[in-house]
Each structure stands twice: as structure tokens, then as C-alpha cells.
Amino acid sequence: MPKKIAVPPRKFRVFTRRDLDRIPQLQRFSSDEILAMKAVTWVLPFRVNDYVVEELIDWDHVPEDPIFQLTFPQPGMLADKDLRSMMDLLRKQASDADLQREARRIQLSMNPHPAGQVELNVPRLEGVSLPGMQHKYRETVLFFPSSGQTCHTYCTYCFRWPQFVGLDELKFAAKEADALARYLKAHPEVNSVLFTGGDPMVMKTKVLRRYIEPLLDAELDHIVSIRIGTKAPAYWPQRFTTDDDADDLMRLFDEVHASGRHMAVMAHYSHPRELDTPTAQSAVERIQNTGAVVRCQAPLIKHVNDDGQVWADLWKRQIVLGAVPYYMFVERDTGPKQYFEVPLARAFEIFSTAYRRVSGLGRTVRGPSMSATPGKVLVDGVTEIRGEKVFVLKFIQARDPSWVNQVFFARYDEKATWLDGLRPAFGEKEWWFQKVIGEMKKQGWQPSWGDRSRAHKKVTHFGHVEWE
Ligand SMILES: *Cc1c(COP(=O)(O)O)cnc(C)c1O
Ligand code: SF4
């Protein structure tokens, strides 16, 4: 049985753009500062809940406070002229239509879909494409349940501006879950399913159950792990402790575990403070009491966590709780990137500083890692080879599985913030994988590991699959 905890329940209350004037803690800002916040919220999503406002933000230290930076609109997130034009419209009390038109113009200038993430990796089943899924890496299918496309609070740097879909959730869930299960049955090479969003944990347990239960089918014994990528343990830990259906959620995790699979909560923690509250700590404890494991990941974000000591503290706190440091990501090339971005060279320094300050128990973490078009690319070192200063890069995931764990070299560049800003080292004209990527692109990004529909499933052990 899930452990009872002493923290009193809190009822979820959310603030959006229209509520900015009603957040008492914001009264310390001038009316111009509030206007600037409003201007930003027309362009970028804003949503914050009372737990974040009351327990995570240190209001004596705003605006520099990292959780305030993480969740509240910052004037620097828009280019000066865009901020001014939105503020002028607000001052003039322009119509919503005019505000929206200007906001849309600005949004479109902000690279809303980086690396073709949306269209590139959609798998097909019996000739029909399955838009709620991505199958980019052989072993893992990413699944976006349509009822999980919002979050308990939005991160200011996130550009997935989720739309809340007001559909018949249960019916939709059943239909989508059926497609997912059928796809997985046809794909024995997959051994991990990763639920993502938005945040799948905004779903009620009974909806989530519709998605997860079909995966526990005996015919899907090649599925070794089910993961849920979520920020709820940081933004709304009550989801795992005192919410009405928190106990039922724990039972669902229990069931996954009992089915002989690994249940992993891939928790997005950006800052050690998110693990400070008793509720946050008991959320981790309760999840782990079910046999599930909490693995932790977050992007490196200027103004939020661009400091080695912050990451060392974060990983140490995770270790204390038995949670596992997993990834440090490089922020994607999208949205208000100029405000949040950290150059790769600096990211590597921050990572190394933090990595040196934890014991081997924290060195399960990998990073800084870019989720780029060819794969997940780690900045694994900075060194000099035959007089040339280089970045040592490494594929930790790749569209072509044979690239995984291969290192390659880029010319050192102090300012570059993403793979596409780097050049190959040693005077080479293009990356060695560039031609293959070009071919893959031409073929509509069909997976490189063969036609799985003809695969003969041969599960050996622990989900290892061979097929002819
Ligand atoms: C990161 C990622 C995964 C999961 O990769 P792991 O190395 O198994 O954590 C799967 N699919 C996509 C598209 C990803 O970006
Ligand atoms: S929790 Fe994840 S999906 Fe939601 S706003 Fe933050 S980064 Fe984006």
C-alpha cells in the first residue's frame, strides 16, 4: 500500500494571462513591469499554479530568482522592438484581434518547430501515419497522448505551446492506446515506450490507465520499460501524494512493475529547490515505493541553472532521495532562445564542474546533450589534437543505430550553441554522417533499420530481440 504522508492536501489552482493582476506576490512590480509581463504572455505561453507561486519562488529575490525565471514571463524573452510593439498595443488598449495578429507575427519569427521535430519522425502502420507517435531511435517509441498536451505550469523557455484539447478523453485514449499497442506488436525491435507531452501527468489516473494497461499485454513482452516524461514531481508533486487519484496512480505503477516491466518516471527537475519541499520529497518516495524508478533530466538554462554548483546540488539531492541523475540537455534552438541559451563550450564547463563535485553515484548523468536531427549528441570533451582545438562529440542516440557510441570532432567554437553552428574539425567539409542523413531525408525519414513489418519476432531474454 502507498505510504500515508503528513503534508496536508492542496487544491490545484492555476493562474494564466488574465490572472496576472490577481497574483498578490506580483504587487511588488511597477505597472510598467507588469505590462511587459503581459506583453510577453501574448506571445509565449504562461501558466503557473499556486504551489509554484507559494512554495517554490523566493519572492524576496525576484526577478533573479531561478524559479521565477523558469515560470514567469521575462521582458528579455522578446526582442526589444517586439516587446515595445506589444506594450504599445496594450497601452492603446488594442483589440484582442490586433494583439493576436502581432503576437502571431512575433511567434512565427521564433522558429516554432525546431529540427522538424513535428513532421519528421511520425511512424506508419499499415500505410496510415500515426501522428501521436515518434519512432526516431530503434529501441524507443515516443508517444504523445492527446490528453496530455498541457502542463501544471509552463516553463518560460518551452515552445511546445500545448493546446488543451477538450475532447472526450476516455474515448480518445482508448483509440490511441489501441493504435499504440498495434504498432508495438508489429515492432519487436522496440523495447521502451516513452510517454511525453506537454505533460502526461496532467491526465487523471483513469485516463492514463487506458493508455498504459494495453501495454502490459503478454503479446508485448518485448516492451521492457515504460517511461513517463513529466515535470509534475517538480511543479505539482501533489499528483503523487494527496490528489484524489494519487493512490490509484501508485497502484498503476505497481501493476507495471508487477507485470515484469520497468516503470520509470523521467522527472524534469531544473533546480535543487524543486526538491526541497516535503511534498516534493514524499512524491519521490511514494513513486519509488511502487518499484518504479525516478530518473532526472533537465535542460541547462541561462538565468535558471547555468551554474555548476546548482547542478552539483541538484544531483546530490537526487542521490539522497534515491533518484537517478540521467540527462543534462542543451536548450533547443527555438522560442526565446537568445534569452536562455548557453554556448556549448560553457555548457561543457558547467557540466564538468558539477560532475567533479559528485561521487560516482551522480555520474550516471550524461550531458550536455543536444537532441539534434541525426541523434542525441553529447559534448564529451574539449581537447587539442595535432594543434587544433576541438570539441569531442559523441552520439548517445542516433537515427542509424550503428552510430551510437561513436565519437567525432568539431572545430572548437566558443560561441556555438547548437550542432548546426559547429563545423567538422581537421578541415573536413562535412560530417561523415551528412550523406546518410541527406538520403534519409529524401526518403521521408523512414527508419534505417529495415522493414520491420516482415520481421520475425524472436525475443531472447530481457527484451533483446533478434529478427531476420
Ligand atoms: C531522447 C529520446 C528518446 C529516448 O532516448 P533514451 O536514450 O532511451 O533516453 C527517444 N526518442 C526520442 C525522439 C528522443 O529524443
Ligand atoms: S513541463 Fe515540459 S512540456 Fe511543459 S512547459 Fe515545461 S518543458 Fe515544456
Short mmCIF file of C-alpha atoms and ligand atoms in Angstrom, two decimals:
data_model
loop_
_atom_site.label_atom_id
_atom_site.label_comp_id
_atom_site.label_asym_id
_atom_site.label_seq_id
_atom_site.Cartn_x
_atom_site.Cartn_y
_atom_site.Cartn_z
CA MET A 1 0.00 0.00 0.00
CA PRO A 2 1.19 3.51 -0.71
CA LYS A 3 2.63 5.18 2.33
CA LYS A 4 0.50 7.82 4.06
CA ILE A 5 2.12 11.20 4.36
CA ALA A 6 1.66 14.09 6.72
CA VAL A 7 1.55 17.00 4.28
CA PRO A 8 -1.96 18.47 4.00
CA PRO A 9 -3.58 18.36 0.57
CA ARG A 10 -3.57 21.41 -1.65
CA LYS A 11 -6.20 22.09 -4.26
CA PHE A 12 -4.81 22.80 -7.71
CA ARG A 13 -5.31 26.44 -8.63
CA VAL A 14 -3.88 27.86 -11.81
CA PHE A 15 -3.09 31.39 -12.99
CA THR A 16 -2.93 32.37 -16.66
CA ARG A 17 -2.51 35.64 -18.54
CA ARG A 18 -5.83 37.00 -17.40
CA ASP A 19 -4.92 36.42 -13.75
CA LEU A 20 -1.66 38.37 -13.71
CA ASP A 21 -3.32 41.25 -11.87
CA ARG A 22 -4.64 38.84 -9.29
CA ILE A 23 -1.37 37.33 -8.12
CA PRO A 24 -0.69 39.22 -4.87
CA GLN A 25 3.05 38.50 -4.99
CA LEU A 26 3.32 40.50 -8.22
CA GLN A 27 2.31 43.71 -6.50
CA ARG A 28 5.97 44.47 -5.83
CA PHE A 29 6.41 45.16 -9.56
CA SER A 30 5.68 48.53 -11.19
CA SER A 31 2.76 48.84 -13.57
CA ASP A 32 5.21 49.06 -16.48
CA GLU A 33 6.88 45.86 -15.42
CA ILE A 34 3.52 44.13 -15.21
CA LEU A 35 2.65 45.48 -18.63
CA ALA A 36 5.86 43.98 -20.01
CA MET A 37 4.92 40.62 -18.49
CA LYS A 38 1.51 40.83 -20.08
CA ALA A 39 3.10 41.68 -23.41
CA VAL A 40 5.23 38.53 -23.24
CA THR A 41 2.29 36.32 -22.31
CA TRP A 42 0.53 37.26 -25.53
CA VAL A 43 3.41 35.72 -27.44
CA LEU A 44 4.61 32.89 -25.23
CA PRO A 45 2.53 30.56 -23.11
CA PHE A 46 2.10 31.37 -19.43
CA ARG A 47 0.51 29.20 -16.80
CA VAL A 48 1.54 28.80 -13.20
CA ASN A 49 -0.09 27.14 -10.21
CA ASP A 50 -0.37 28.17 -6.58
CA TYR A 51 2.17 25.61 -5.33
CA VAL A 52 4.88 27.07 -7.56
CA VAL A 53 3.91 30.63 -6.59
CA GLU A 54 3.68 29.97 -2.86
CA GLU A 55 6.26 27.30 -2.17
CA LEU A 56 8.91 27.38 -4.88
CA ILE A 57 9.51 31.02 -5.80
CA ASP A 58 11.53 33.11 -3.38
CA TRP A 59 9.73 36.44 -3.80
CA ASP A 60 12.38 38.34 -1.85
CA HIS A 61 14.77 37.70 -4.70
CA VAL A 62 12.73 38.31 -7.83
CA PRO A 63 13.30 38.87 -10.68
CA GLU A 64 16.60 36.95 -10.43
CA ASP A 65 15.04 34.06 -8.53
CA PRO A 66 15.57 30.94 -10.71
CA ILE A 67 12.06 29.55 -10.29
CA PHE A 68 10.58 32.95 -11.10
CA GLN A 69 12.75 33.00 -14.23
CA LEU A 70 11.62 29.47 -15.00
CA THR A 71 7.92 30.19 -14.82
CA PHE A 72 7.12 33.90 -15.17
CA PRO A 73 7.33 35.92 -18.39
CA GLN A 74 10.56 37.92 -18.63
CA PRO A 75 10.85 41.06 -20.75
CA GLY A 76 14.17 39.83 -22.21
CA MET A 77 12.38 36.87 -23.80
CA LEU A 78 11.22 39.12 -26.64
CA ALA A 79 13.40 41.26 -28.88
CA ASP A 80 13.27 44.90 -27.75
CA LYS A 81 11.25 46.08 -30.70
CA ASP A 82 8.76 43.24 -30.37
CA LEU A 83 8.34 43.90 -26.68
CA ARG A 84 7.80 47.60 -27.36
CA SER A 85 5.25 46.97 -30.06
CA MET A 86 3.24 44.57 -27.87
CA MET A 87 3.40 47.02 -24.95
CA ASP A 88 2.25 49.88 -27.18
CA LEU A 89 -0.73 47.84 -28.32
CA LEU A 90 -1.61 47.05 -24.71
CA ARG A 91 -1.28 50.70 -23.69
CA LYS A 92 -3.58 51.69 -26.54
CA GLN A 93 -5.99 49.01 -25.39
CA ALA A 94 -5.91 47.45 -28.81
CA SER A 95 -8.46 44.78 -29.61
CA ASP A 96 -7.70 41.14 -28.91
CA ALA A 97 -7.62 40.54 -32.65
CA ASP A 98 -4.88 43.16 -33.13
CA LEU A 99 -2.90 41.82 -30.21
CA GLN A 100 -3.20 38.31 -31.55
CA ARG A 101 -2.11 39.30 -35.03
CA GLU A 102 1.03 40.98 -33.74
CA ALA A 103 1.72 38.12 -31.34
CA ARG A 104 1.44 35.62 -34.17
CA ARG A 105 3.88 37.60 -36.31
CA ILE A 106 6.41 37.52 -33.48
CA GLN A 107 5.81 33.83 -32.77
CA LEU A 108 6.46 32.90 -36.38
CA SER A 109 9.79 34.71 -36.24
CA MET A 110 10.83 32.47 -33.33
CA ASN A 111 11.36 29.09 -35.05
CA PRO A 112 8.38 27.33 -33.52
CA HIS A 113 9.28 23.83 -34.81
CA PRO A 114 12.98 23.14 -34.37
CA ALA A 115 14.66 20.28 -36.21
CA GLY A 116 11.40 19.36 -37.96
CA GLN A 117 10.51 17.60 -34.74
CA VAL A 118 6.81 17.53 -35.59
CA GLU A 119 6.75 16.07 -39.07
CA LEU A 120 9.96 14.07 -39.25
CA ASN A 121 9.52 11.04 -37.10
CA VAL A 122 5.91 10.02 -37.42
CA PRO A 123 5.65 6.28 -37.90
CA ARG A 124 3.18 4.45 -40.11
CA LEU A 125 1.12 1.35 -39.55
CA GLU A 126 -0.44 -0.44 -42.48
CA GLY A 127 0.13 2.66 -44.58
CA VAL A 128 -1.58 5.03 -42.14
CA SER A 129 0.55 7.55 -40.29
CA LEU A 130 0.25 7.73 -36.53
CA PRO A 131 0.54 11.37 -35.56
CA GLY A 132 0.68 10.86 -31.78
CA MET A 133 3.92 8.89 -32.05
CA GLN A 134 7.55 9.35 -32.95
CA HIS A 135 9.86 6.50 -33.73
CA LYS A 136 13.26 8.03 -34.31
CA TYR A 137 15.51 5.64 -32.41
CA ARG A 138 15.14 1.91 -32.94
CA GLU A 139 14.62 0.88 -29.33
CA THR A 140 12.18 3.54 -28.17
CA VAL A 141 8.80 4.83 -29.28
CA LEU A 142 7.78 8.26 -28.10
CA PHE A 143 4.09 8.62 -27.52
CA PHE A 144 2.14 11.88 -27.11
CA PRO A 145 -1.27 11.11 -25.62
CA SER A 146 -3.64 13.78 -26.85
CA SER A 147 -4.96 14.40 -23.33
CA GLY A 148 -1.50 15.08 -22.00
CA GLN A 149 -0.62 18.11 -24.08
CA THR A 150 -0.70 20.71 -21.33
CA CYS A 151 1.36 21.14 -18.12
CA HIS A 152 0.73 22.05 -14.49
CA THR A 153 2.87 25.12 -15.07
CA TYR A 154 4.68 26.18 -18.23
CA CYS A 155 8.42 26.64 -18.39
CA THR A 156 9.24 30.00 -19.88
CA TYR A 157 11.75 28.51 -22.32
CA CYS A 158 9.40 25.88 -23.70
CA PHE A 159 7.84 26.43 -27.07
CA ARG A 160 5.62 23.36 -27.23
CA TRP A 161 2.70 25.67 -26.52
CA PRO A 162 0.36 22.92 -25.83
CA GLN A 163 -3.25 23.28 -26.67
CA PHE A 164 -5.67 21.82 -24.30
CA VAL A 165 -7.94 19.58 -26.24
CA GLY A 166 -11.48 19.48 -24.99
CA LEU A 167 -12.41 16.13 -26.38
CA ASP A 168 -13.91 13.03 -24.95
CA GLU A 169 -10.71 11.98 -23.22
CA LEU A 170 -11.54 8.42 -22.34
CA LYS A 171 -12.81 7.51 -25.77
CA PHE A 172 -9.86 9.17 -27.40
CA ALA A 173 -7.42 7.49 -25.04
CA ALA A 174 -8.81 4.06 -25.84
CA LYS A 175 -8.49 4.65 -29.57
CA GLU A 176 -4.97 6.00 -29.39
CA ALA A 177 -3.85 3.31 -26.97
CA ASP A 178 -5.13 0.68 -29.36
CA ALA A 179 -3.08 2.15 -32.22
CA LEU A 180 0.00 2.29 -29.99
CA ALA A 181 -0.39 -1.33 -28.93
CA ARG A 182 -0.90 -2.47 -32.53
CA TYR A 183 2.16 -0.55 -33.66
CA LEU A 184 4.27 -2.07 -30.92
CA LYS A 185 3.04 -5.57 -31.73
CA ALA A 186 4.32 -5.04 -35.26
CA HIS A 187 7.63 -3.71 -33.99
CA PRO A 188 9.53 -6.20 -31.89
CA GLU A 189 12.69 -4.11 -32.11
CA VAL A 190 11.14 -1.57 -29.74
CA ASN A 191 11.75 -2.24 -26.07
CA SER A 192 10.85 1.06 -24.46
CA VAL A 193 7.81 3.31 -24.64
CA LEU A 194 8.17 6.88 -23.52
CA PHE A 195 5.05 8.91 -22.77
CA THR A 196 5.63 12.58 -23.29
CA GLY A 197 3.71 15.79 -23.92
CA GLY A 198 3.16 18.52 -22.68
CA ASP A 199 2.98 16.56 -19.50
CA PRO A 200 1.22 13.17 -19.44
CA MET A 201 0.79 13.54 -15.69
CA VAL A 202 -1.89 16.19 -16.19
CA MET A 203 -4.09 13.24 -17.09
CA LYS A 204 -6.28 11.72 -14.46
CA THR A 205 -5.18 8.23 -13.48
CA LYS A 206 -8.19 6.63 -15.11
CA VAL A 207 -7.24 8.20 -18.44
CA LEU A 208 -3.56 7.31 -18.10
CA ARG A 209 -4.62 3.77 -17.25
CA ARG A 210 -6.35 3.47 -20.62
CA TYR A 211 -3.02 4.13 -22.27
CA ILE A 212 -0.81 2.01 -20.08
CA GLU A 213 -2.83 -1.12 -19.44
CA PRO A 214 -2.82 -2.32 -23.06
CA LEU A 215 0.98 -2.24 -22.95
CA LEU A 216 1.02 -4.86 -20.24
CA ASP A 217 -0.38 -7.43 -22.68
CA ALA A 218 1.58 -10.68 -22.82
CA GLU A 219 1.99 -10.23 -26.57
CA LEU A 220 4.07 -7.16 -25.81
CA ASP A 221 6.70 -8.95 -23.77
CA HIS A 222 9.39 -7.20 -25.80
CA ILE A 223 8.46 -3.95 -24.04
CA VAL A 224 10.89 -3.85 -21.15
CA SER A 225 10.25 -0.36 -19.87
CA ILE A 226 7.50 2.21 -19.76
CA ARG A 227 8.61 5.75 -19.10
CA ILE A 228 6.67 8.90 -18.39
CA GLY A 229 8.44 12.18 -19.05
CA THR A 230 6.97 14.69 -16.61
CA LYS A 231 7.55 17.88 -14.67
CA ALA A 232 4.75 17.10 -12.22
CA PRO A 233 7.16 15.94 -9.45
CA ALA A 234 8.56 19.49 -9.54
CA TYR A 235 5.51 21.60 -10.40
CA TRP A 236 2.71 19.59 -8.82
CA PRO A 237 4.04 16.80 -6.60
CA GLN A 238 0.56 16.50 -5.11
CA ARG A 239 -0.18 14.46 -8.22
CA PHE A 240 1.67 11.62 -6.49
CA THR A 241 0.72 12.29 -2.87
CA THR A 242 -2.63 13.84 -1.99
CA ASP A 243 -4.61 14.28 -5.22
CA ASP A 244 -7.82 12.26 -5.29
CA ASP A 245 -6.40 9.69 -7.64
CA ALA A 246 -2.80 9.66 -6.39
CA ASP A 247 -3.26 6.30 -4.66
CA ASP A 248 -4.76 4.84 -7.80
CA LEU A 249 -1.75 6.14 -9.73
CA MET A 250 0.57 4.34 -7.33
CA ARG A 251 -1.41 1.15 -7.93
CA LEU A 252 -0.99 1.62 -11.68
CA PHE A 253 2.79 1.91 -11.27
CA ASP A 254 2.67 -1.18 -9.05
CA GLU A 255 0.88 -3.04 -11.82
CA VAL A 256 3.50 -2.12 -14.39
CA HIS A 257 6.20 -3.31 -12.05
CA ALA A 258 4.26 -6.49 -11.27
CA SER A 259 3.94 -7.22 -14.99
CA GLY A 260 7.70 -7.65 -15.07
CA ARG A 261 8.48 -4.29 -16.63
CA HIS A 262 10.49 -1.33 -15.54
CA MET A 263 8.40 1.74 -14.74
CA ALA A 264 10.42 4.95 -14.92
CA VAL A 265 9.27 8.43 -14.06
CA MET A 266 11.56 10.68 -16.10
CA ALA A 267 11.29 13.68 -13.84
CA HIS A 268 12.18 17.09 -15.13
CA TYR A 269 13.96 18.91 -12.28
CA SER A 270 15.62 22.19 -13.18
CA HIS A 271 16.79 23.39 -9.81
CA PRO A 272 17.51 21.84 -6.38
CA ARG A 273 14.80 23.96 -4.81
CA GLU A 274 12.21 21.88 -6.63
CA LEU A 275 13.27 19.00 -4.38
CA ASP A 276 13.24 21.00 -1.14
CA THR A 277 9.60 20.81 -0.13
CA PRO A 278 8.24 17.91 1.93
CA THR A 279 5.62 17.27 -0.76
CA ALA A 280 8.26 17.03 -3.49
CA GLN A 281 10.28 14.62 -1.39
CA SER A 282 7.37 12.41 -0.50
CA ALA A 283 6.34 12.31 -4.17
CA VAL A 284 9.70 10.73 -5.00
CA GLU A 285 9.41 8.38 -2.07
CA ARG A 286 5.93 7.22 -2.98
CA ILE A 287 6.84 6.63 -6.62
CA GLN A 288 9.78 4.54 -5.54
CA ASN A 289 7.67 2.57 -3.08
CA THR A 290 5.86 1.12 -6.09
CA GLY A 291 9.07 -0.30 -7.53
CA ALA A 292 9.24 2.49 -10.10
CA VAL A 293 12.44 4.47 -10.50
CA VAL A 294 12.72 8.24 -10.71
CA ARG A 295 15.28 9.35 -13.29
CA CYS A 296 16.05 13.01 -13.60
CA GLN A 297 16.67 15.26 -16.55
CA ALA A 298 16.54 18.94 -17.46
CA PRO A 299 17.91 21.42 -19.91
CA LEU A 300 20.65 23.85 -18.99
CA ILE A 301 19.05 27.29 -18.99
CA LYS A 302 20.61 30.70 -18.54
CA HIS A 303 19.07 32.57 -15.58
CA VAL A 304 17.75 29.30 -14.16
CA ASN A 305 20.54 26.79 -13.69
CA ASP A 306 23.65 27.98 -15.57
CA ASP A 307 25.93 27.25 -12.66
CA GLY A 308 27.98 24.16 -11.83
CA GLN A 309 27.23 24.29 -8.13
CA VAL A 310 23.48 24.37 -8.78
CA TRP A 311 23.74 21.15 -10.80
CA ALA A 312 26.01 19.52 -8.22
CA ASP A 313 23.44 20.37 -5.53
CA LEU A 314 20.63 19.12 -7.74
CA TRP A 315 22.30 15.77 -8.39
CA LYS A 316 23.28 15.37 -4.74
CA ARG A 317 19.72 15.96 -3.65
CA GLN A 318 18.54 13.40 -6.18
CA ILE A 319 21.04 10.88 -4.85
CA VAL A 320 19.83 11.43 -1.28
CA LEU A 321 16.31 10.58 -2.41
CA GLY A 322 17.42 7.57 -4.40
CA ALA A 323 16.56 9.23 -7.71
CA VAL A 324 18.95 8.79 -10.63
CA PRO A 325 20.58 11.71 -12.50
CA TYR A 326 20.04 10.91 -16.20
CA TYR A 327 20.43 13.76 -18.72
CA MET A 328 21.55 17.37 -18.88
CA PHE A 329 20.17 18.75 -22.14
CA VAL A 330 21.26 21.68 -24.22
CA GLU A 331 18.32 24.02 -24.78
CA ARG A 332 16.79 23.64 -28.21
CA ASP A 333 17.14 26.20 -30.88
CA THR A 334 13.64 27.65 -30.54
CA GLY A 335 11.45 30.25 -28.88
CA PRO A 336 13.12 32.83 -26.65
CA LYS A 337 16.49 31.16 -27.19
CA GLN A 338 18.60 34.31 -27.12
CA TYR A 339 17.45 34.87 -23.53
CA PHE A 340 18.04 31.34 -22.30
CA GLU A 341 20.83 29.91 -24.42
CA VAL A 342 24.20 28.85 -23.07
CA PRO A 343 27.09 28.26 -25.52
CA LEU A 344 28.20 24.63 -25.82
CA ALA A 345 31.67 25.47 -24.50
CA ARG A 346 30.16 26.99 -21.38
CA ALA A 347 27.67 24.13 -21.03
CA PHE A 348 30.55 21.67 -21.07
CA GLU A 349 32.32 23.66 -18.34
CA ILE A 350 29.23 23.79 -16.15
CA PHE A 351 28.60 20.10 -16.62
CA SER A 352 32.21 19.23 -15.80
CA THR A 353 32.27 21.42 -12.71
CA ALA A 354 29.16 19.74 -11.38
CA TYR A 355 30.30 16.24 -12.41
CA ARG A 356 33.55 16.68 -10.48
CA ARG A 357 31.63 17.60 -7.33
CA VAL A 358 29.51 14.46 -7.07
CA SER A 359 30.56 10.92 -6.31
CA GLY A 360 30.26 8.17 -8.87
CA LEU A 361 26.65 7.73 -7.78
CA GLY A 362 25.82 11.01 -9.53
CA ARG A 363 27.88 10.24 -12.60
CA THR A 364 25.04 8.25 -14.11
CA VAL A 365 24.18 11.58 -15.69
CA ARG A 366 25.08 12.27 -19.32
CA GLY A 367 25.40 15.65 -20.88
CA PRO A 368 25.42 18.25 -22.12
CA SER A 369 23.37 16.58 -24.83
CA MET A 370 21.70 18.02 -27.91
CA SER A 371 18.63 16.32 -29.38
CA ALA A 372 19.54 17.13 -32.96
CA THR A 373 18.36 15.80 -36.33
CA PRO A 374 20.89 12.92 -36.63
CA GLY A 375 20.60 11.92 -32.98
CA LYS A 376 21.42 12.84 -29.42
CA VAL A 377 24.87 14.36 -29.49
CA LEU A 378 26.94 14.68 -26.36
CA VAL A 379 29.62 17.31 -25.92
CA ASP A 380 32.04 14.87 -24.38
CA GLY A 381 35.21 16.90 -24.18
CA VAL A 382 37.33 19.80 -25.29
CA THR A 383 40.86 18.94 -26.30
CA GLU A 384 43.64 19.66 -28.73
CA ILE A 385 44.55 17.25 -31.49
CA ARG A 386 47.58 18.00 -33.64
CA GLY A 387 47.45 21.64 -32.76
CA GLU A 388 43.72 22.08 -33.41
CA LYS A 389 41.37 22.82 -30.53
CA VAL A 390 38.31 20.60 -30.90
CA PHE A 391 35.09 19.50 -29.29
CA VAL A 392 34.84 15.78 -28.78
CA LEU A 393 31.27 14.88 -29.68
CA LYS A 394 29.57 11.55 -29.25
CA PHE A 395 26.31 10.01 -30.42
CA ILE A 396 24.41 8.64 -27.46
CA GLN A 397 21.37 8.08 -29.66
CA ALA A 398 21.24 8.02 -33.44
CA ARG A 399 18.88 7.50 -36.33
CA ASP A 400 21.28 4.88 -37.52
CA PRO A 401 21.90 2.59 -34.55
CA SER A 402 25.44 1.85 -35.71
CA TRP A 403 26.43 5.43 -34.96
CA VAL A 404 25.65 5.07 -31.25
CA ASN A 405 28.71 5.46 -29.04
CA GLN A 406 30.82 6.82 -31.90
CA VAL A 407 32.85 9.92 -31.23
CA PHE A 408 33.57 12.64 -33.75
CA PHE A 409 35.25 16.01 -33.73
CA ALA A 410 34.16 19.58 -34.32
CA ARG A 411 36.26 22.67 -34.57
CA TYR A 412 36.18 24.40 -31.18
CA ASP A 413 33.89 27.40 -31.20
CA GLU A 414 33.36 29.44 -28.08
CA LYS A 415 30.07 30.90 -29.24
CA ALA A 416 28.28 28.00 -30.93
CA THR A 417 25.10 26.95 -29.17
CA TRP A 418 23.94 24.01 -31.32
CA LEU A 419 25.24 21.28 -33.59
CA ASP A 420 24.32 23.20 -36.73
CA GLY A 421 26.58 26.04 -35.59
CA LEU A 422 29.59 23.70 -35.49
CA ARG A 423 31.98 22.73 -38.30
CA PRO A 424 33.81 19.42 -38.59
CA ALA A 425 37.40 19.56 -37.35
CA PHE A 426 40.57 18.95 -39.38
CA GLY A 427 39.35 20.87 -42.40
CA GLU A 428 36.72 18.31 -43.36
CA LYS A 429 33.93 19.71 -45.49
CA GLU A 430 31.00 17.90 -43.95
CA TRP A 431 30.14 15.46 -41.21
CA TRP A 432 30.73 11.82 -42.06
CA PHE A 433 27.04 11.11 -41.43
CA GLN A 434 25.83 14.00 -43.58
CA LYS A 435 25.30 11.96 -46.76
CA VAL A 436 23.28 9.31 -44.97
CA ILE A 437 21.18 11.97 -43.29
CA GLY A 438 20.58 13.51 -46.71
CA GLU A 439 19.43 10.11 -48.01
CA MET A 440 17.17 9.58 -45.01
CA LYS A 441 15.64 12.97 -45.57
CA LYS A 442 14.96 12.18 -49.21
CA GLN A 443 13.20 9.01 -48.19
CA GLY A 444 10.93 10.83 -45.79
CA TRP A 445 12.89 9.81 -42.69
CA GLN A 446 11.85 6.20 -42.87
CA PRO A 447 13.82 4.32 -40.23
CA SER A 448 17.15 2.96 -41.34
CA TRP A 449 16.90 -0.39 -39.64
CA GLY A 450 14.95 -2.22 -42.26
CA ASP A 451 11.38 -3.15 -42.96
CA ARG A 452 10.08 -4.28 -39.66
CA SER A 453 6.73 -5.41 -40.96
CA ARG A 454 8.48 -8.54 -42.24
CA ALA A 455 10.42 -9.03 -39.05
CA HIS A 456 10.13 -12.35 -37.29
CA LYS A 457 9.99 -11.70 -33.65
CA LYS A 458 12.44 -13.68 -31.60
CA VAL A 459 12.56 -12.38 -28.08
CA THR A 460 15.53 -13.93 -26.36
CA HIS A 461 15.83 -12.53 -22.86
CA PHE A 462 15.26 -9.20 -21.19
CA GLY A 463 13.54 -7.94 -24.27
CA HIS A 464 16.51 -8.49 -26.54
CA VAL A 465 15.02 -9.10 -29.92
CA GLU A 466 16.56 -10.68 -32.93
CA TRP A 467 14.85 -10.66 -36.24
CA GLU A 468 15.63 -11.93 -39.67
C1 LIG B 1 15.72 11.10 -26.04
C2 LIG B 1 14.80 10.43 -26.95
C3 LIG B 1 14.41 9.12 -26.74
C4 LIG B 1 14.89 8.32 -25.55
O1 LIG B 1 16.26 8.09 -25.61
P1 LIG B 1 16.99 7.30 -24.44
O2 LIG B 1 18.44 7.37 -24.82
O3 LIG B 1 16.46 5.93 -24.46
O4 LIG B 1 16.70 8.02 -23.16
C5 LIG B 1 13.58 8.52 -27.66
N1 LIG B 1 13.13 9.19 -28.74
C6 LIG B 1 13.49 10.46 -28.99
C7 LIG B 1 12.96 11.14 -30.21
C8 LIG B 1 14.34 11.13 -28.10
O5 LIG B 1 14.69 12.39 -28.35
S1 SF4 B 2 6.96 20.87 -18.34
FE1 SF4 B 2 8.00 20.29 -20.28
S2 SF4 B 2 6.45 20.49 -21.89
FE2 SF4 B 2 5.68 21.57 -20.04
S3 SF4 B 2 6.31 23.67 -20.32
FE3 SF4 B 2 7.95 22.70 -19.16
S4 SF4 B 2 9.42 21.96 -20.70
FE4 SF4 B 2 7.51 22.45 -21.76
#
